[in-house]
mmCIF file of C-alpha atoms in Angstrom:
data_model
loop_
_atom_site.group_PDB
_atom_site.id
_atom_site.type_symbol
_atom_site.label_atom_id
_atom_site.label_comp_id
_atom_site.label_asym_id
_atom_site.label_seq_id
_atom_site.Cartn_x
_atom_site.Cartn_y
_atom_site.Cartn_z
ATOM 1 C CA MET A 1 0.000 0.000 0.000
ATOM 2 C CA TYR A 2 1.124 3.551 -0.616
ATOM 3 C CA ASP A 3 2.043 6.023 2.112
ATOM 4 C CA LEU A 4 -0.600 8.725 1.799
ATOM 5 C CA ASN A 5 0.459 10.523 4.949
ATOM 6 C CA PRO A 6 -0.269 14.254 4.464
ATOM 7 C CA ASP A 7 3.407 14.923 5.205
ATOM 8 C CA HIS A 8 4.436 12.778 2.237
ATOM 9 C CA GLU A 9 6.203 14.998 -0.308
ATOM 10 C CA ALA A 10 4.427 13.552 -3.360
ATOM 11 C CA VAL A 11 0.995 14.155 -1.859
ATOM 12 C CA GLU A 12 1.908 17.712 -0.915
ATOM 13 C CA GLN A 13 2.724 18.451 -4.565
ATOM 14 C CA LEU A 14 -0.844 17.498 -5.502
ATOM 15 C CA VAL A 15 -2.536 19.937 -3.145
ATOM 16 C CA GLY A 16 -4.517 22.514 -5.106
ATOM 17 C CA LEU A 17 -4.605 20.543 -8.350
ATOM 18 C CA PRO A 18 -7.968 19.508 -9.804
ATOM 19 C CA VAL A 19 -8.681 15.833 -9.087
ATOM 20 C CA ALA A 20 -9.505 15.220 -12.767
ATOM 21 C CA ASP A 21 -6.032 16.435 -13.774
ATOM 22 C CA VAL A 22 -4.330 14.258 -11.158
ATOM 23 C CA GLU A 23 -6.393 11.256 -12.263
ATOM 24 C CA ARG A 24 -5.532 11.846 -15.938
ATOM 25 C CA ASP A 25 -1.826 12.187 -15.191
ATOM 26 C CA LEU A 26 -1.868 9.008 -13.084
ATOM 27 C CA ILE A 27 -3.694 7.038 -15.779
ATOM 28 C CA LEU A 28 -1.368 8.237 -18.549
ATOM 29 C CA ALA A 29 1.725 7.541 -16.423
ATOM 30 C CA THR A 30 0.442 4.037 -15.689
ATOM 31 C CA LEU A 31 -0.147 3.423 -19.395
ATOM 32 C CA ARG A 32 3.412 4.545 -20.146
ATOM 33 C CA GLU A 33 4.720 2.257 -17.392
ATOM 34 C CA THR A 34 2.816 -0.726 -18.829
ATOM 35 C CA GLY A 35 3.908 -0.033 -22.398
ATOM 36 C CA GLY A 36 0.338 0.911 -23.316
ATOM 37 C CA ASN A 37 -1.106 -2.379 -22.043
ATOM 38 C CA ARG A 38 -4.613 -1.284 -21.068
ATOM 39 C CA THR A 39 -5.558 -4.474 -19.233
ATOM 40 C CA GLN A 40 -2.448 -4.314 -17.076
ATOM 41 C CA ALA A 41 -2.932 -0.584 -16.468
ATOM 42 C CA ALA A 42 -6.568 -1.081 -15.433
ATOM 43 C CA ASN A 43 -5.524 -3.824 -13.020
ATOM 44 C CA LEU A 44 -2.797 -1.660 -11.483
ATOM 45 C CA LEU A 45 -5.211 1.252 -11.128
ATOM 46 C CA GLY A 46 -7.973 -0.936 -9.694
ATOM 47 C CA ILE A 47 -10.534 0.121 -12.301
ATOM 48 C CA ALA A 48 -12.527 -1.748 -14.921
ATOM 49 C CA ILE A 49 -11.048 -1.950 -18.411
ATOM 50 C CA ARG A 50 -14.254 -0.353 -19.734
ATOM 51 C CA THR A 51 -13.762 2.615 -17.387
ATOM 52 C CA LEU A 52 -10.180 2.964 -18.580
ATOM 53 C CA ARG A 53 -11.275 2.844 -22.230
ATOM 54 C CA ASN A 54 -13.871 5.556 -21.606
ATOM 55 C CA LYS A 55 -11.303 7.783 -19.917
ATOM 56 C CA ILE A 56 -8.782 7.183 -22.725
ATOM 57 C CA ASN A 57 -11.402 8.178 -25.314
ATOM 58 C CA LEU A 58 -12.074 11.381 -23.364
ATOM 59 C CA TYR A 59 -8.364 12.201 -23.072
ATOM 60 C CA GLN A 60 -7.837 11.629 -26.800
ATOM 61 C CA ALA A 61 -10.823 13.861 -27.611
ATOM 62 C CA GLU A 62 -9.220 16.555 -25.428
ATOM 63 C CA GLY A 63 -6.010 16.233 -27.471
ATOM 64 C CA HIS A 64 -3.852 14.353 -24.967
ATOM 65 C CA GLU A 65 -1.329 11.843 -26.269
ATOM 66 C CA VAL A 66 -2.240 8.381 -24.985
ATOM 67 C CA PRO A 67 0.434 5.645 -25.001
ATOM 68 C CA GLU A 68 -0.485 2.760 -27.285
ATOM 69 C CA ALA A 69 0.442 -0.870 -26.748
ATOM 70 C CA VAL A 70 3.472 -1.956 -28.711
ATOM 71 C CA ALA A 71 2.883 -5.109 -30.727
ATOM 72 C CA PRO A 72 5.497 -7.825 -30.169
ATOM 73 C CA ALA A 73 8.049 -8.098 -32.970
ATOM 74 C CA ALA A 74 7.392 -10.834 -35.516
ATOM 75 C CA GLN A 75 9.937 -13.622 -35.465
#
């Protein structure tokens, strides 16, 4: 589990930011971390894949760059 103590430096940096912006940044960072794997990202975030897809569609419509899954190289 994460340390969400109010004294935690990372949490302090979020104070004053809109929750929607923090959520978007967390989702996009998780997608980058998973190489664009949406199923893995949804699992890490604890949300349904459908919810993640809906949020991705919204972010793309707003003009945000969303990491895409990289297909494995053909052998």
